[in-house]
PDB file of C-alpha atoms and ligand atoms in Angstrom:
ATOM      1  CA  MET A1290      49.530 141.583  54.227  1.00  0.00           C
ATOM      2  CA  LYS A1291      48.209 145.243  54.735  1.00  0.00           C
ATOM      3  CA  LYS A1292      48.877 147.615  52.220  1.00  0.00           C
ATOM      4  CA  ARG A1293      51.510 150.410  52.965  1.00  0.00           C
ATOM      5  CA  PRO A1294      51.305 153.331  51.113  1.00  0.00           C
ATOM      6  CA  LEU A1295      53.818 155.048  52.989  1.00  0.00           C
ATOM      7  CA  GLY A1296      56.523 152.728  52.580  1.00  0.00           C
ATOM      8  CA  GLN A1297      56.346 152.100  56.496  1.00  0.00           C
ATOM      9  CA  ASN A1298      58.948 148.855  56.602  1.00  0.00           C
ATOM     10  CA  PHE A1299      60.891 149.616  59.739  1.00  0.00           C
ATOM     11  CA  LEU A1300      64.203 148.495  60.729  1.00  0.00           C
ATOM     12  CA  ASN A1301      64.135 146.054  63.683  1.00  0.00           C
ATOM     13  CA  ASP A1302      67.750 145.256  63.683  1.00  0.00           C
ATOM     14  CA  GLN A1303      69.733 147.589  66.140  1.00  0.00           C
ATOM     15  CA  ASN A1304      73.299 146.363  64.628  1.00  0.00           C
ATOM     16  CA  ILE A1305      72.472 147.237  61.556  1.00  0.00           C
ATOM     17  CA  ALA A1306      71.121 150.570  62.354  1.00  0.00           C
ATOM     18  CA  ARG A1307      74.351 151.381  64.484  1.00  0.00           C
ATOM     19  CA  GLU A1308      76.188 150.022  61.515  1.00  0.00           C
ATOM     20  CA  ILE A1309      74.436 152.315  58.827  1.00  0.00           C
ATOM     21  CA  VAL A1310      75.180 155.390  61.030  1.00  0.00           C
ATOM     22  CA  ARG A1311      78.843 154.534  61.585  1.00  0.00           C
ATOM     23  CA  LEU A1312      79.175 154.179  57.609  1.00  0.00           C
ATOM     24  CA  ALA A1313      77.444 157.544  57.398  1.00  0.00           C
ATOM     25  CA  GLY A1314      80.648 158.845  59.026  1.00  0.00           C
ATOM     26  CA  ILE A1315      78.701 161.759  61.032  1.00  0.00           C
ATOM     27  CA  THR A1316      80.942 163.835  63.247  1.00  0.00           C
ATOM     28  CA  SER A1317      79.870 166.247  65.759  1.00  0.00           C
ATOM     29  CA  ASP A1318      80.305 169.020  63.468  1.00  0.00           C
ATOM     30  CA  ASP A1319      77.378 167.578  61.107  1.00  0.00           C
ATOM     31  CA  ALA A1320      74.185 168.919  60.866  1.00  0.00           C
ATOM     32  CA  VAL A1321      71.966 165.650  59.543  1.00  0.00           C
ATOM     33  CA  VAL A1322      68.520 165.280  57.784  1.00  0.00           C
ATOM     34  CA  GLU A1323      66.939 162.348  58.295  1.00  0.00           C
ATOM     35  CA  ILE A1324      64.069 161.427  55.869  1.00  0.00           C
ATOM     36  CA  GLY A1325      61.433 159.219  57.450  1.00  0.00           C
ATOM     37  CA  PRO A1326      62.674 158.777  60.973  1.00  0.00           C
ATOM     38  CA  GLY A1327      59.686 156.227  61.708  1.00  0.00           C
ATOM     39  CA  HIS A1328      59.893 155.038  65.294  1.00  0.00           C
ATOM     40  CA  GLY A1329      63.503 156.572  65.387  1.00  0.00           C
ATOM     41  CA  VAL A1330      65.612 153.641  64.744  1.00  0.00           C
ATOM     42  CA  LEU A1331      68.565 155.378  63.182  1.00  0.00           C
ATOM     43  CA  THR A1332      67.394 158.756  64.797  1.00  0.00           C
ATOM     44  CA  GLN A1333      68.591 157.586  67.995  1.00  0.00           C
ATOM     45  CA  TYR A1334      72.306 156.656  66.885  1.00  0.00           C
ATOM     46  CA  LEU A1335      72.160 160.248  64.741  1.00  0.00           C
ATOM     47  CA  LEU A1336      71.688 162.046  68.097  1.00  0.00           C
ATOM     48  CA  GLU A1337      74.695 160.725  69.960  1.00  0.00           C
ATOM     49  CA  THR A1338      76.832 162.597  67.363  1.00  0.00           C
ATOM     50  CA  ALA A1339      75.189 164.996  64.978  1.00  0.00           C
ATOM     51  CA  ASN A1340      74.016 168.573  65.843  1.00  0.00           C
ATOM     52  CA  PRO A1341      71.325 169.548  64.941  1.00  0.00           C
ATOM     53  CA  VAL A1342      69.302 166.231  63.844  1.00  0.00           C
ATOM     54  CA  THR A1343      66.541 167.320  61.512  1.00  0.00           C
ATOM     55  CA  ALA A1344      63.694 164.452  60.995  1.00  0.00           C
ATOM     56  CA  LEU A1345      61.081 164.814  58.320  1.00  0.00           C
ATOM     57  CA  GLU A1346      58.482 162.705  58.684  1.00  0.00           C
ATOM     58  CA  ILE A1347      54.992 162.970  56.830  1.00  0.00           C
ATOM     59  CA  ASP A1348      52.807 160.521  59.235  1.00  0.00           C
ATOM     60  CA  ALA A1349      51.483 162.843  61.916  1.00  0.00           C
ATOM     61  CA  LYS A1350      50.947 159.617  64.416  1.00  0.00           C
ATOM     62  CA  LEU A1351      54.839 158.851  64.064  1.00  0.00           C
ATOM     63  CA  CYS A1352      55.513 162.517  64.755  1.00  0.00           C
ATOM     64  CA  ALA A1353      54.032 162.628  68.046  1.00  0.00           C
ATOM     65  CA  GLU A1354      55.916 159.296  69.050  1.00  0.00           C
ATOM     66  CA  LEU A1355      58.996 160.852  67.901  1.00  0.00           C
ATOM     67  CA  LYS A1356      58.252 164.226  69.863  1.00  0.00           C
ATOM     68  CA  ASN A1357      57.939 162.017  72.579  1.00  0.00           C
ATOM     69  CA  SER A1358      60.613 159.730  72.464  1.00  0.00           C
ATOM     70  CA  PHE A1359      63.573 162.666  71.997  1.00  0.00           C
ATOM     71  CA  SER A1360      61.940 165.435  73.941  1.00  0.00           C
ATOM     72  CA  ASP A1361      65.316 165.110  75.796  1.00  0.00           C
ATOM     73  CA  SER A1362      67.566 165.567  73.168  1.00  0.00           C
ATOM     74  CA  GLU A1363      68.232 169.488  72.522  1.00  0.00           C
ATOM     75  CA  ASN A1364      69.800 168.389  68.852  1.00  0.00           C
ATOM     76  CA  PHE A1365      66.567 167.218  67.690  1.00  0.00           C
ATOM     77  CA  ARG A1366      64.193 168.960  65.334  1.00  0.00           C
ATOM     78  CA  LEU A1367      61.245 167.390  63.916  1.00  0.00           C
ATOM     79  CA  ILE A1368      59.637 168.915  60.690  1.00  0.00           C
ATOM     80  CA  GLU A1369      56.165 166.919  59.865  1.00  0.00           C
ATOM     81  CA  ALA A1370      56.380 167.350  56.061  1.00  0.00           C
ATOM     82  CA  ASP A1371      56.229 165.610  52.735  1.00  0.00           C
ATOM     83  CA  ALA A1372      59.919 164.935  51.527  1.00  0.00           C
ATOM     84  CA  THR A1373      59.424 164.851  47.965  1.00  0.00           C
ATOM     85  CA  LYS A1374      57.985 168.412  48.062  1.00  0.00           C
ATOM     86  CA  PHE A1375      59.921 170.024  50.599  1.00  0.00           C
ATOM     87  CA  ASP A1376      62.227 172.806  50.225  1.00  0.00           C
ATOM     88  CA  TYR A1377      65.376 172.166  51.316  1.00  0.00           C
ATOM     89  CA  SER A1378      67.133 175.165  50.969  1.00  0.00           C
ATOM     90  CA  SER A1379      65.193 176.315  54.530  1.00  0.00           C
ATOM     91  CA  LEU A1380      67.484 173.937  56.443  1.00  0.00           C
ATOM     92  CA  GLY A1381      70.834 175.896  56.304  1.00  0.00           C
ATOM     93  CA  ALA A1382      74.021 175.984  54.301  1.00  0.00           C
ATOM     94  CA  LYS A1383      75.231 172.337  54.397  1.00  0.00           C
ATOM     95  CA  PHE A1384      74.112 169.096  55.876  1.00  0.00           C
ATOM     96  CA  LYS A1385      74.321 165.441  55.490  1.00  0.00           C
ATOM     97  CA  VAL A1386      71.113 163.086  54.623  1.00  0.00           C
ATOM     98  CA  VAL A1387      70.639 159.683  56.322  1.00  0.00           C
ATOM     99  CA  SER A1388      67.732 158.211  55.448  1.00  0.00           C
ATOM    100  CA  ASN A1389      66.312 154.558  55.355  1.00  0.00           C
ATOM    101  CA  LEU A1390      63.874 155.956  52.579  1.00  0.00           C
ATOM    102  CA  PRO A1391      60.048 155.277  52.006  1.00  0.00           C
ATOM    103  CA  TYR A1392      60.336 152.505  48.654  1.00  0.00           C
ATOM    104  CA  TYR A1393      57.271 154.304  46.783  1.00  0.00           C
ATOM    105  CA  ALA A1394      59.354 157.563  46.735  1.00  0.00           C
ATOM    106  CA  ALA A1395      62.934 156.572  46.702  1.00  0.00           C
ATOM    107  CA  THR A1396      64.092 157.920  43.436  1.00  0.00           C
ATOM    108  CA  HIS A1397      61.804 160.677  43.295  1.00  0.00           C
ATOM    109  CA  ILE A1398      63.471 161.826  46.668  1.00  0.00           C
ATOM    110  CA  VAL A1399      67.030 161.342  45.801  1.00  0.00           C
ATOM    111  CA  LYS A1400      66.304 163.372  42.595  1.00  0.00           C
ATOM    112  CA  ARG A1401      64.965 166.220  44.796  1.00  0.00           C
ATOM    113  CA  LEU A1402      67.836 166.132  47.010  1.00  0.00           C
ATOM    114  CA  ILE A1403      70.175 166.087  43.671  1.00  0.00           C
ATOM    115  CA  ASP A1404      68.553 169.275  43.087  1.00  0.00           C
ATOM    116  CA  TYR A1405      69.552 170.664  46.333  1.00  0.00           C
ATOM    117  CA  ARG A1406      73.083 169.157  45.786  1.00  0.00           C
ATOM    118  CA  SER A1407      75.324 172.446  46.478  1.00  0.00           C
ATOM    119  CA  ARG A1408      74.060 172.278  50.234  1.00  0.00           C
ATOM    120  CA  ILE A1409      74.602 168.526  50.499  1.00  0.00           C
ATOM    121  CA  THR A1410      78.051 167.060  51.818  1.00  0.00           C
ATOM    122  CA  ASP A1411      77.004 163.474  51.207  1.00  0.00           C
ATOM    123  CA  MET A1412      73.560 161.299  51.272  1.00  0.00           C
ATOM    124  CA  THR A1413      73.780 157.674  53.059  1.00  0.00           C
ATOM    125  CA  VAL A1414      70.364 156.203  51.868  1.00  0.00           C
ATOM    126  CA  MET A1415      68.831 152.511  52.071  1.00  0.00           C
ATOM    127  CA  LEU A1416      66.662 151.817  49.253  1.00  0.00           C
ATOM    128  CA  GLN A1417      65.472 149.040  46.968  1.00  0.00           C
ATOM    129  CA  LYS A1418      68.583 146.639  46.375  1.00  0.00           C
ATOM    130  CA  GLU A1419      67.388 146.945  42.409  1.00  0.00           C
ATOM    131  CA  VAL A1420      67.181 150.833  42.186  1.00  0.00           C
ATOM    132  CA  VAL A1421      70.959 150.680  43.898  1.00  0.00           C
ATOM    133  CA  ASP A1422      71.897 148.400  40.927  1.00  0.00           C
ATOM    134  CA  ARG A1423      70.595 150.812  38.506  1.00  0.00           C
ATOM    135  CA  PHE A1424      72.284 154.186  40.230  1.00  0.00           C
ATOM    136  CA  VAL A1425      75.895 152.150  40.261  1.00  0.00           C
ATOM    137  CA  ALA A1426      75.761 150.402  36.833  1.00  0.00           C
ATOM    138  CA  GLN A1427      78.072 150.634  33.945  1.00  0.00           C
ATOM    139  CA  PRO A1428      78.276 150.589  30.440  1.00  0.00           C
ATOM    140  CA  GLY A1429      77.096 147.267  28.985  1.00  0.00           C
ATOM    141  CA  GLN A1430      75.326 145.955  32.123  1.00  0.00           C
ATOM    142  CA  LYS A1431      71.914 145.220  32.219  1.00  0.00           C
ATOM    143  CA  GLU A1432      70.852 147.655  34.667  1.00  0.00           C
ATOM    144  CA  TYR A1433      72.846 150.828  33.072  1.00  0.00           C
ATOM    145  CA  GLY A1434      70.130 153.323  31.820  1.00  0.00           C
ATOM    146  CA  SER A1435      69.534 156.897  31.828  1.00  0.00           C
ATOM    147  CA  LEU A1436      68.883 156.847  35.502  1.00  0.00           C
ATOM    148  CA  SER A1437      72.526 155.378  35.949  1.00  0.00           C
ATOM    149  CA  VAL A1438      73.718 158.133  33.844  1.00  0.00           C
ATOM    150  CA  PHE A1439      72.122 161.160  35.694  1.00  0.00           C
ATOM    151  CA  ILE A1440      73.266 159.707  39.388  1.00  0.00           C
ATOM    152  CA  GLN A1441      76.747 159.383  37.972  1.00  0.00           C
ATOM    153  CA  PHE A1442      76.669 162.640  36.390  1.00  0.00           C
ATOM    154  CA  HIS A1443      75.928 164.514  39.611  1.00  0.00           C
ATOM    155  CA  CYS A1444      77.530 162.308  42.391  1.00  0.00           C
ATOM    156  CA  GLU A1445      80.017 159.736  43.195  1.00  0.00           C
ATOM    157  CA  ALA A1446      77.882 156.355  44.190  1.00  0.00           C
ATOM    158  CA  LYS A1447      79.526 153.885  46.502  1.00  0.00           C
ATOM    159  CA  ARG A1448      77.523 150.878  47.597  1.00  0.00           C
ATOM    160  CA  LEU A1449      77.846 150.310  51.303  1.00  0.00           C
ATOM    161  CA  LEU A1450      75.764 147.615  52.664  1.00  0.00           C
ATOM    162  CA  GLU A1451      73.340 144.952  51.828  1.00  0.00           C
ATOM    163  CA  ILE A1452      70.233 144.900  53.861  1.00  0.00           C
ATOM    164  CA  PRO A1453      68.250 141.273  54.157  1.00  0.00           C
ATOM    165  CA  LYS A1454      64.310 141.671  53.931  1.00  0.00           C
ATOM    166  CA  ILE A1455      64.192 139.917  57.145  1.00  0.00           C
ATOM    167  CA  ALA A1456      65.687 143.124  59.014  1.00  0.00           C
ATOM    168  CA  PHE A1457      62.593 144.703  58.377  1.00  0.00           C
ATOM    169  CA  SER A1458      59.076 144.970  60.301  1.00  0.00           C
ATOM    170  CA  PRO A1459      57.029 144.016  58.329  1.00  0.00           C
ATOM    171  CA  PRO A1460      59.521 142.438  55.666  1.00  0.00           C
ATOM    172  CA  PRO A1461      59.373 144.121  52.404  1.00  0.00           C
ATOM    173  CA  LYS A1462      59.306 141.719  49.248  1.00  0.00           C
ATOM    174  CA  ILE A1463      62.791 142.747  47.991  1.00  0.00           C
ATOM    175  CA  ASP A1464      66.100 143.579  49.691  1.00  0.00           C
ATOM    176  CA  SER A1465      67.497 146.674  50.288  1.00  0.00           C
ATOM    177  CA  SER A1466      71.389 148.183  49.572  1.00  0.00           C
ATOM    178  CA  LEU A1467      72.722 151.208  51.628  1.00  0.00           C
ATOM    179  CA  ILE A1468      74.399 153.723  49.108  1.00  0.00           C
ATOM    180  CA  GLN A1469      76.550 156.545  49.866  1.00  0.00           C
ATOM    181  CA  LEU A1470      75.946 159.618  47.047  1.00  0.00           C
ATOM    182  CA  THR A1471      78.531 162.318  47.250  1.00  0.00           C
ATOM    183  CA  PRO A1472      77.650 165.202  45.079  1.00  0.00           C
ATOM    184  CA  ARG A1473      80.408 166.335  42.651  1.00  0.00           C
ATOM    185  CA  ALA A1474      81.894 169.981  42.954  1.00  0.00           C
ATOM    186  CA  GLN A1475      81.671 169.271  38.985  1.00  0.00           C
ATOM    187  CA  PRO A1476      79.530 167.189  36.857  1.00  0.00           C
ATOM    188  CA  ALA A1477      81.538 164.100  35.897  1.00  0.00           C
ATOM    189  CA  VAL A1478      82.030 165.123  32.258  1.00  0.00           C
ATOM    190  CA  GLN A1479      82.010 168.347  30.781  1.00  0.00           C
ATOM    191  CA  VAL A1480      78.645 169.340  28.878  1.00  0.00           C
ATOM    192  CA  GLU A1481      77.773 172.714  26.973  1.00  0.00           C
ATOM    193  CA  SER A1482      73.958 172.070  27.995  1.00  0.00           C
ATOM    194  CA  GLU A1483      72.891 170.002  30.408  1.00  0.00           C
ATOM    195  CA  ASN A1484      69.502 170.016  28.524  1.00  0.00           C
ATOM    196  CA  THR A1485      70.519 168.672  25.425  1.00  0.00           C
ATOM    197  CA  PHE A1486      72.967 165.891  27.270  1.00  0.00           C
ATOM    198  CA  PHE A1487      69.830 164.635  28.928  1.00  0.00           C
ATOM    199  CA  LYS A1488      67.770 164.827  25.924  1.00  0.00           C
ATOM    200  CA  ILE A1489      70.370 162.662  24.192  1.00  0.00           C
ATOM    201  CA  VAL A1490      70.723 160.269  27.349  1.00  0.00           C
ATOM    202  CA  HIS A1491      67.027 159.989  27.410  1.00  0.00           C
ATOM    203  CA  ALA A1492      66.457 159.284  23.668  1.00  0.00           C
ATOM    204  CA  ALA A1493      69.299 156.758  23.851  1.00  0.00           C
ATOM    205  CA  PHE A1494      67.634 154.562  25.966  1.00  0.00           C
ATOM    206  CA  PHE A1495      64.078 155.037  24.869  1.00  0.00           C
ATOM    207  CA  HIS A1496      63.832 151.693  23.235  1.00  0.00           C
ATOM    208  CA  LYS A1497      66.841 149.967  24.788  1.00  0.00           C
ATOM    209  CA  ARG A1498      66.946 147.195  22.192  1.00  0.00           C
ATOM    210  CA  LYS A1499      67.462 149.335  19.501  1.00  0.00           C
ATOM    211  CA  MET A1500      70.484 150.727  17.947  1.00  0.00           C
ATOM    212  CA  LEU A1501      71.559 154.671  18.338  1.00  0.00           C
ATOM    213  CA  LYS A1502      70.309 155.441  14.574  1.00  0.00           C
ATOM    214  CA  ASN A1503      66.723 154.493  15.601  1.00  0.00           C
ATOM    215  CA  ASN A1504      66.686 155.981  19.020  1.00  0.00           C
ATOM    216  CA  LEU A1505      68.401 159.298  17.613  1.00  0.00           C
ATOM    217  CA  LYS A1506      66.289 159.904  14.851  1.00  0.00           C
ATOM    218  CA  ALA A1507      65.808 163.200  16.007  1.00  0.00           C
ATOM    219  CA  TRP A1508      69.110 164.426  14.932  1.00  0.00           C
ATOM    220  CA  GLU A1509      69.315 162.696  11.651  1.00  0.00           C
ATOM    221  CA  ASN A1510      70.053 165.363   9.866  1.00  0.00           C
ATOM    222  CA  ARG A1511      73.555 165.441  11.488  1.00  0.00           C
ATOM    223  CA  PHE A1512      74.325 161.791  10.754  1.00  0.00           C
ATOM    224  CA  GLU A1513      77.286 161.086   8.789  1.00  0.00           C
ATOM    225  CA  GLN A1514      78.045 158.230   6.566  1.00  0.00           C
ATOM    226  CA  LYS A1515      81.728 156.395   6.990  1.00  0.00           C
ATOM    227  CA  ASN A1516      82.726 153.048   5.377  1.00  0.00           C
ATOM    228  CA  GLY A1517      79.039 151.919   5.057  1.00  0.00           C
ATOM    229  CA  SER A1518      78.320 152.727   8.551  1.00  0.00           C
ATOM    230  CA  THR A1519      76.510 155.464   9.940  1.00  0.00           C
ATOM    231  CA  HIS A1520      77.999 157.941  12.844  1.00  0.00           C
ATOM    232  CA  LEU A1521      77.227 160.989  14.877  1.00  0.00           C
ATOM    233  CA  ALA A1522      79.990 163.069  16.441  1.00  0.00           C
ATOM    234  CA  GLY A1523      82.506 159.931  15.468  1.00  0.00           C
ATOM    235  CA  ILE A1524      80.449 157.474  17.411  1.00  0.00           C
ATOM    236  CA  ASP A1525      79.043 154.584  15.530  1.00  0.00           C
ATOM    237  CA  LEU A1526      75.273 154.491  15.685  1.00  0.00           C
ATOM    238  CA  SER A1527      74.651 150.828  15.237  1.00  0.00           C
ATOM    239  CA  ARG A1528      75.951 150.672  18.750  1.00  0.00           C
ATOM    240  CA  ARG A1529      73.045 150.688  21.467  1.00  0.00           C
ATOM    241  CA  GLY A1530      72.743 153.501  24.018  1.00  0.00           C
ATOM    242  CA  GLU A1531      73.617 150.699  26.944  1.00  0.00           C
ATOM    243  CA  THR A1532      77.116 150.802  25.712  1.00  0.00           C
ATOM    244  CA  LEU A1533      77.789 154.303  25.976  1.00  0.00           C
ATOM    245  CA  SER A1534      79.840 155.825  28.836  1.00  0.00           C
ATOM    246  CA  LEU A1535      79.083 159.193  30.225  1.00  0.00           C
ATOM    247  CA  ALA A1536      82.121 160.498  28.090  1.00  0.00           C
ATOM    248  CA  ASP A1537      80.242 159.265  24.742  1.00  0.00           C
ATOM    249  CA  PHE A1538      77.170 160.968  25.618  1.00  0.00           C
ATOM    250  CA  ALA A1539      79.149 164.161  26.332  1.00  0.00           C
ATOM    251  CA  GLN A1540      80.814 163.858  22.971  1.00  0.00           C
ATOM    252  CA  LEU A1541      77.271 163.452  21.091  1.00  0.00           C
ATOM    253  CA  SER A1542      75.822 166.179  23.063  1.00  0.00           C
ATOM    254  CA  ASN A1543      78.853 168.825  22.637  1.00  0.00           C
ATOM    255  CA  PHE A1544      78.665 168.127  19.081  1.00  0.00           C
ATOM    256  CA  ILE A1545      75.318 168.511  18.696  1.00  0.00           C
ATOM    257  CA  GLN A1546      75.096 171.744  20.997  1.00  0.00           C
ATOM    258  CA  ALA A1547      78.444 173.229  18.903  1.00  0.00           C
ATOM    259  CA  GLN A1548      75.710 173.155  15.585  1.00  0.00           C
ATOM    260  CA  HIS A1549      73.462 174.941  17.560  1.00  0.00           C
ATOM    261  CA  ASP A1550      75.198 177.830  18.526  1.00  0.00           C
TER     262      ASP A1550
HETATM  263  N1  LIG B 702      63.819 154.883  59.293  1.00  0.00           N
HETATM  264  C1  LIG B 702      62.884 154.066  59.699  1.00  0.00           C
HETATM  265  C2  LIG B 702      63.154 153.156  59.966  1.00  0.00           C
HETATM  266  O1  LIG B 702      64.480 152.816  59.352  1.00  0.00           O
HETATM  267  O2  LIG B 702      62.560 151.871  60.839  1.00  0.00           O
HETATM  268  C3  LIG B 702      61.346 153.919  59.047  1.00  0.00           C
HETATM  269  C4  LIG B 702      61.872 153.642  57.384  1.00  0.00           C
HETATM  270  S1  LIG B 702      60.330 153.396  56.765  1.00  0.00           S
HETATM  271  C5  LIG B 702      61.127 152.622  55.293  1.00  0.00           C
HETATM  272  C6  LIG B 702      59.796 154.942  55.707  1.00  0.00           C
HETATM  273  C7  LIG B 702      59.524 156.142  56.595  1.00  0.00           C
HETATM  274  O3  LIG B 702      59.236 157.175  55.940  1.00  0.00           O
HETATM  275  C8  LIG B 702      58.418 155.755  57.269  1.00  0.00           C
HETATM  276  O4  LIG B 702      58.622 156.274  58.791  1.00  0.00           O
HETATM  277  C9  LIG B 702      57.272 156.776  56.538  1.00  0.00           C
HETATM  278  O5  LIG B 702      55.978 157.127  57.242  1.00  0.00           O
HETATM  279  C10 LIG B 702      58.048 157.554  56.201  1.00  0.00           C
HETATM  280  N2  LIG B 702      57.651 158.482  55.072  1.00  0.00           N
HETATM  281  C11 LIG B 702      56.826 158.090  54.006  1.00  0.00           C
HETATM  282  N3  LIG B 702      56.664 158.936  52.981  1.00  0.00           N
HETATM  283  C12 LIG B 702      57.058 159.988  53.167  1.00  0.00           C
HETATM  284  C13 LIG B 702      57.098 161.465  52.573  1.00  0.00           C
HETATM  285  N4  LIG B 702      56.869 161.569  51.452  1.00  0.00           N
HETATM  286  N5  LIG B 702      58.141 162.473  53.245  1.00  0.00           N
HETATM  287  C14 LIG B 702      58.538 162.129  54.584  1.00  0.00           C
HETATM  288  N6  LIG B 702      58.645 160.915  55.085  1.00  0.00           N
HETATM  289  C15 LIG B 702      57.717 159.929  54.475  1.00  0.00           C
END
């Protein structure tokens, strides 16, 4: 099969397209940003309700086609741009995101959108099922890792729909899932320093199969010995990072930060 560097697998099932837009819960008060409209399968339904629909598409040929298809829709705006680099603050105070994301850049785009979270009401996005599994994974599950902590720290994550590969043309190799991410007004756990929190999270998952006492060696001078086992901030370091909740990571981070101050 021809290589598709722009992740161009187009949804060809109108019922699924309609259902995605319904699940996004758009009202006529909503401004919507659609990333990668492609041939406009979601755009056509978004335009029925949202105002405006701002579509960001990187491919010049598709932009020409979209301009043609939606020239009659006054609420349609098209920007030829790279969604991984786009300055979303140019789009107004508050908007929703709806997208069937290009796989190759899906995580990157979601992380960038999270940087602009104060402007985003919610994002209803389709991406690789295995990435969605990681977004929503809970402690103890094999998909749980630093990406799960990052997403859940900033957003509430709700899985909405599974989409089989046959719904696309050409069909990709893997299935997709639709997820709604709603940025939280406050992070899920209170931390003194987000920088320290995420440093610890990344270190804890660096060697997934290793115990925390190995992965958190950088903070070894804070380790405590209790009843023959090693602890930090009251957490037993014979545990693995994958067993720690966001609250546990916050406990570690705030303890370490307090000793910094
Ligand atoms: N929304 C359409 C659909 O559901 O059929 C297309 C989805 S397709 C998976 C991804 C779309 O994103 C393509 O139209 C592709 O050209 C566009 N795209 C890829 N990389 C992009 C980027 N960095 N910025 C903006 N659009 C991009």
